[in-house]
mmCIF file of C-alpha atoms in Angstrom:
data_model
loop_
_atom_site.group_PDB
_atom_site.id
_atom_site.type_symbol
_atom_site.label_atom_id
_atom_site.label_comp_id
_atom_site.label_asym_id
_atom_site.label_seq_id
_atom_site.Cartn_x
_atom_site.Cartn_y
_atom_site.Cartn_z
ATOM 1 C CA UNK A 239 -55.812 74.936 75.266
ATOM 2 C CA UNK A 240 -58.386 76.729 77.382
ATOM 3 C CA UNK A 241 -61.188 75.198 75.306
ATOM 4 C CA UNK A 242 -59.845 71.672 75.797
ATOM 5 C CA UNK A 243 -59.476 72.243 79.538
ATOM 6 C CA UNK A 244 -63.071 73.493 79.690
ATOM 7 C CA UNK A 245 -64.303 70.487 77.708
ATOM 8 C CA UNK A 246 -62.490 68.132 80.071
ATOM 9 C CA UNK A 247 -63.930 69.935 83.100
ATOM 10 C CA UNK A 248 -67.436 69.698 81.634
ATOM 11 C CA UNK A 249 -66.896 66.001 80.886
ATOM 12 C CA UNK A 250 -65.619 65.425 84.416
ATOM 13 C CA UNK A 251 -68.800 66.930 85.900
ATOM 14 C CA UNK A 252 -70.993 64.794 83.629
ATOM 15 C CA UNK A 253 -69.418 61.441 84.526
ATOM 16 C CA UNK A 254 -69.412 59.659 87.890
ATOM 17 C CA UNK A 255 -65.918 59.622 89.391
ATOM 18 C CA UNK A 256 -65.556 55.840 89.035
ATOM 19 C CA UNK A 257 -66.176 55.994 85.259
ATOM 20 C CA UNK A 258 -64.113 59.115 84.543
ATOM 21 C CA UNK A 259 -60.966 57.172 83.546
ATOM 22 C CA UNK A 260 -63.064 55.120 81.133
ATOM 23 C CA UNK A 261 -64.716 58.255 79.737
ATOM 24 C CA UNK A 262 -61.314 59.763 79.031
ATOM 25 C CA UNK A 263 -60.028 56.546 77.466
ATOM 26 C CA UNK A 264 -63.197 56.150 75.414
ATOM 27 C CA UNK A 265 -62.829 59.662 74.040
ATOM 28 C CA UNK A 266 -59.111 59.220 73.320
ATOM 29 C CA UNK A 267 -59.175 55.660 71.945
ATOM 30 C CA UNK A 268 -62.683 55.251 70.521
ATOM 31 C CA UNK A 269 -63.963 58.792 69.933
ATOM 32 C CA UNK A 270 -62.561 59.170 66.434
ATOM 33 C CA UNK A 271 -64.964 56.524 65.122
ATOM 34 C CA UNK A 272 -67.636 56.256 67.840
ATOM 35 C CA UNK A 273 -69.799 58.389 70.073
ATOM 36 C CA UNK A 274 -72.332 57.456 72.702
ATOM 37 C CA UNK A 275 -75.257 59.009 70.866
ATOM 38 C CA UNK A 276 -74.454 59.283 67.155
ATOM 39 C CA UNK A 277 -73.422 56.833 64.489
ATOM 40 C CA UNK A 278 -70.123 57.848 62.927
ATOM 41 C CA UNK A 279 -67.631 55.573 61.203
ATOM 42 C CA UNK A 280 -68.780 53.086 63.853
ATOM 43 C CA UNK A 281 -72.159 52.761 65.605
ATOM 44 C CA UNK A 282 -73.367 54.726 68.626
ATOM 45 C CA UNK A 283 -72.590 53.026 71.932
ATOM 46 C CA UNK A 284 -75.154 54.282 74.451
ATOM 47 C CA UNK A 285 -77.201 51.249 75.440
ATOM 48 C CA UNK A 286 -74.693 48.756 74.042
ATOM 49 C CA UNK A 287 -74.930 46.495 77.133
ATOM 50 C CA UNK A 288 -77.490 43.744 76.625
ATOM 51 C CA UNK A 289 -77.996 44.825 73.003
ATOM 52 C CA UNK A 290 -77.691 42.283 70.204
ATOM 53 C CA UNK A 291 -74.623 42.949 68.055
ATOM 54 C CA UNK A 292 -75.410 44.577 64.751
ATOM 55 C CA UNK A 293 -78.687 46.170 65.813
ATOM 56 C CA UNK A 294 -78.014 49.825 66.702
ATOM 57 C CA UNK A 295 -80.568 51.843 64.719
ATOM 58 C CA UNK A 296 -79.365 53.577 61.582
ATOM 59 C CA UNK A 297 -75.942 51.934 61.294
ATOM 60 C CA UNK A 298 -74.884 49.725 58.386
ATOM 61 C CA UNK A 299 -73.234 46.683 59.988
ATOM 62 C CA UNK A 300 -71.263 43.950 58.291
ATOM 63 C CA UNK A 301 -73.251 40.778 57.601
ATOM 64 C CA UNK A 302 -70.789 38.930 59.863
ATOM 65 C CA UNK A 303 -71.608 41.039 62.917
ATOM 66 C CA UNK A 304 -75.356 41.092 62.214
ATOM 67 C CA UNK A 305 -75.436 37.307 62.135
ATOM 68 C CA UNK A 306 -73.003 36.762 65.045
ATOM 69 C CA UNK A 307 -75.673 36.145 67.697
ATOM 70 C CA UNK A 308 -73.662 38.139 70.247
ATOM 71 C CA UNK A 309 -75.449 39.968 73.044
ATOM 72 C CA UNK A 310 -72.984 42.555 74.327
ATOM 73 C CA UNK A 311 -71.798 42.110 77.911
ATOM 74 C CA UNK A 312 -68.519 42.782 79.737
ATOM 75 C CA UNK A 313 -66.919 39.476 78.785
ATOM 76 C CA UNK A 314 -67.527 39.630 75.049
ATOM 77 C CA UNK A 315 -66.794 43.373 74.876
ATOM 78 C CA UNK A 316 -63.436 42.534 76.441
ATOM 79 C CA UNK A 317 -62.856 39.871 73.778
ATOM 80 C CA UNK A 318 -63.996 42.298 71.075
ATOM 81 C CA UNK A 319 -61.563 44.987 72.199
ATOM 82 C CA UNK A 320 -58.727 42.439 72.238
ATOM 83 C CA UNK A 321 -59.336 41.600 68.584
ATOM 84 C CA UNK A 322 -62.597 42.233 66.774
ATOM 85 C CA UNK A 323 -61.566 40.068 63.831
ATOM 86 C CA UNK A 324 -60.766 37.185 66.176
ATOM 87 C CA UNK A 325 -64.237 37.360 67.720
ATOM 88 C CA UNK A 326 -66.156 38.052 64.485
ATOM 89 C CA UNK A 327 -64.171 37.526 61.318
ATOM 90 C CA UNK A 328 -65.499 39.849 58.640
ATOM 91 C CA UNK A 329 -66.583 42.633 60.978
ATOM 92 C CA UNK A 330 -65.686 46.198 60.016
ATOM 93 C CA UNK A 331 -63.587 46.924 63.105
ATOM 94 C CA UNK A 332 -59.874 46.199 63.372
ATOM 95 C CA UNK A 333 -58.838 48.515 66.234
ATOM 96 C CA UNK A 334 -57.608 46.798 69.417
ATOM 97 C CA UNK A 335 -57.074 47.959 72.995
ATOM 98 C CA UNK A 336 -54.110 45.888 74.205
ATOM 99 C CA UNK A 337 -54.167 46.989 77.857
ATOM 100 C CA UNK A 338 -56.488 44.950 80.087
ATOM 101 C CA UNK A 339 -56.892 47.864 82.504
ATOM 102 C CA UNK A 340 -57.801 50.250 79.660
ATOM 103 C CA UNK A 341 -60.346 47.761 78.324
ATOM 104 C CA UNK A 342 -61.861 47.360 81.790
ATOM 105 C CA UNK A 343 -62.176 51.129 82.230
ATOM 106 C CA UNK A 344 -63.770 51.597 78.801
ATOM 107 C CA UNK A 345 -66.195 48.730 79.455
ATOM 108 C CA UNK A 346 -67.153 50.184 82.866
ATOM 109 C CA UNK A 347 -67.858 53.513 81.172
ATOM 110 C CA UNK A 348 -70.007 51.866 78.481
ATOM 111 C CA UNK A 349 -71.843 49.901 81.153
ATOM 112 C CA UNK A 350 -72.636 53.094 83.076
ATOM 113 C CA UNK A 351 -73.643 54.851 79.835
ATOM 114 C CA UNK A 352 -76.056 51.974 79.213
ATOM 115 C CA UNK A 353 -77.662 52.488 82.614
ATOM 116 C CA UNK A 354 -76.350 49.185 83.960
#
């Protein structure tokens, strides 16, 4: 318990106050498969804004996502988080974030983490 409180405190210092809710949601909702800086089950997310879908170095994407032509921005990330298979049928991701406010917070965090 003390370790988790310390980790949260460290995370809170590292993130601007306006992106802290998104950082927490990202860790809770996305962190099992993704990280900002390392490919896991899913690709790393730092720099995702303005990046072509399917191009993060070192990650094996589905052919569907690689050929989607998507350049990640707030609008299509919102669509993606509402239903990845609806946006790009044949992608590897199936997880959805049903809450619009949660999606907005996660997207704001990813935007900040991309230096935008």
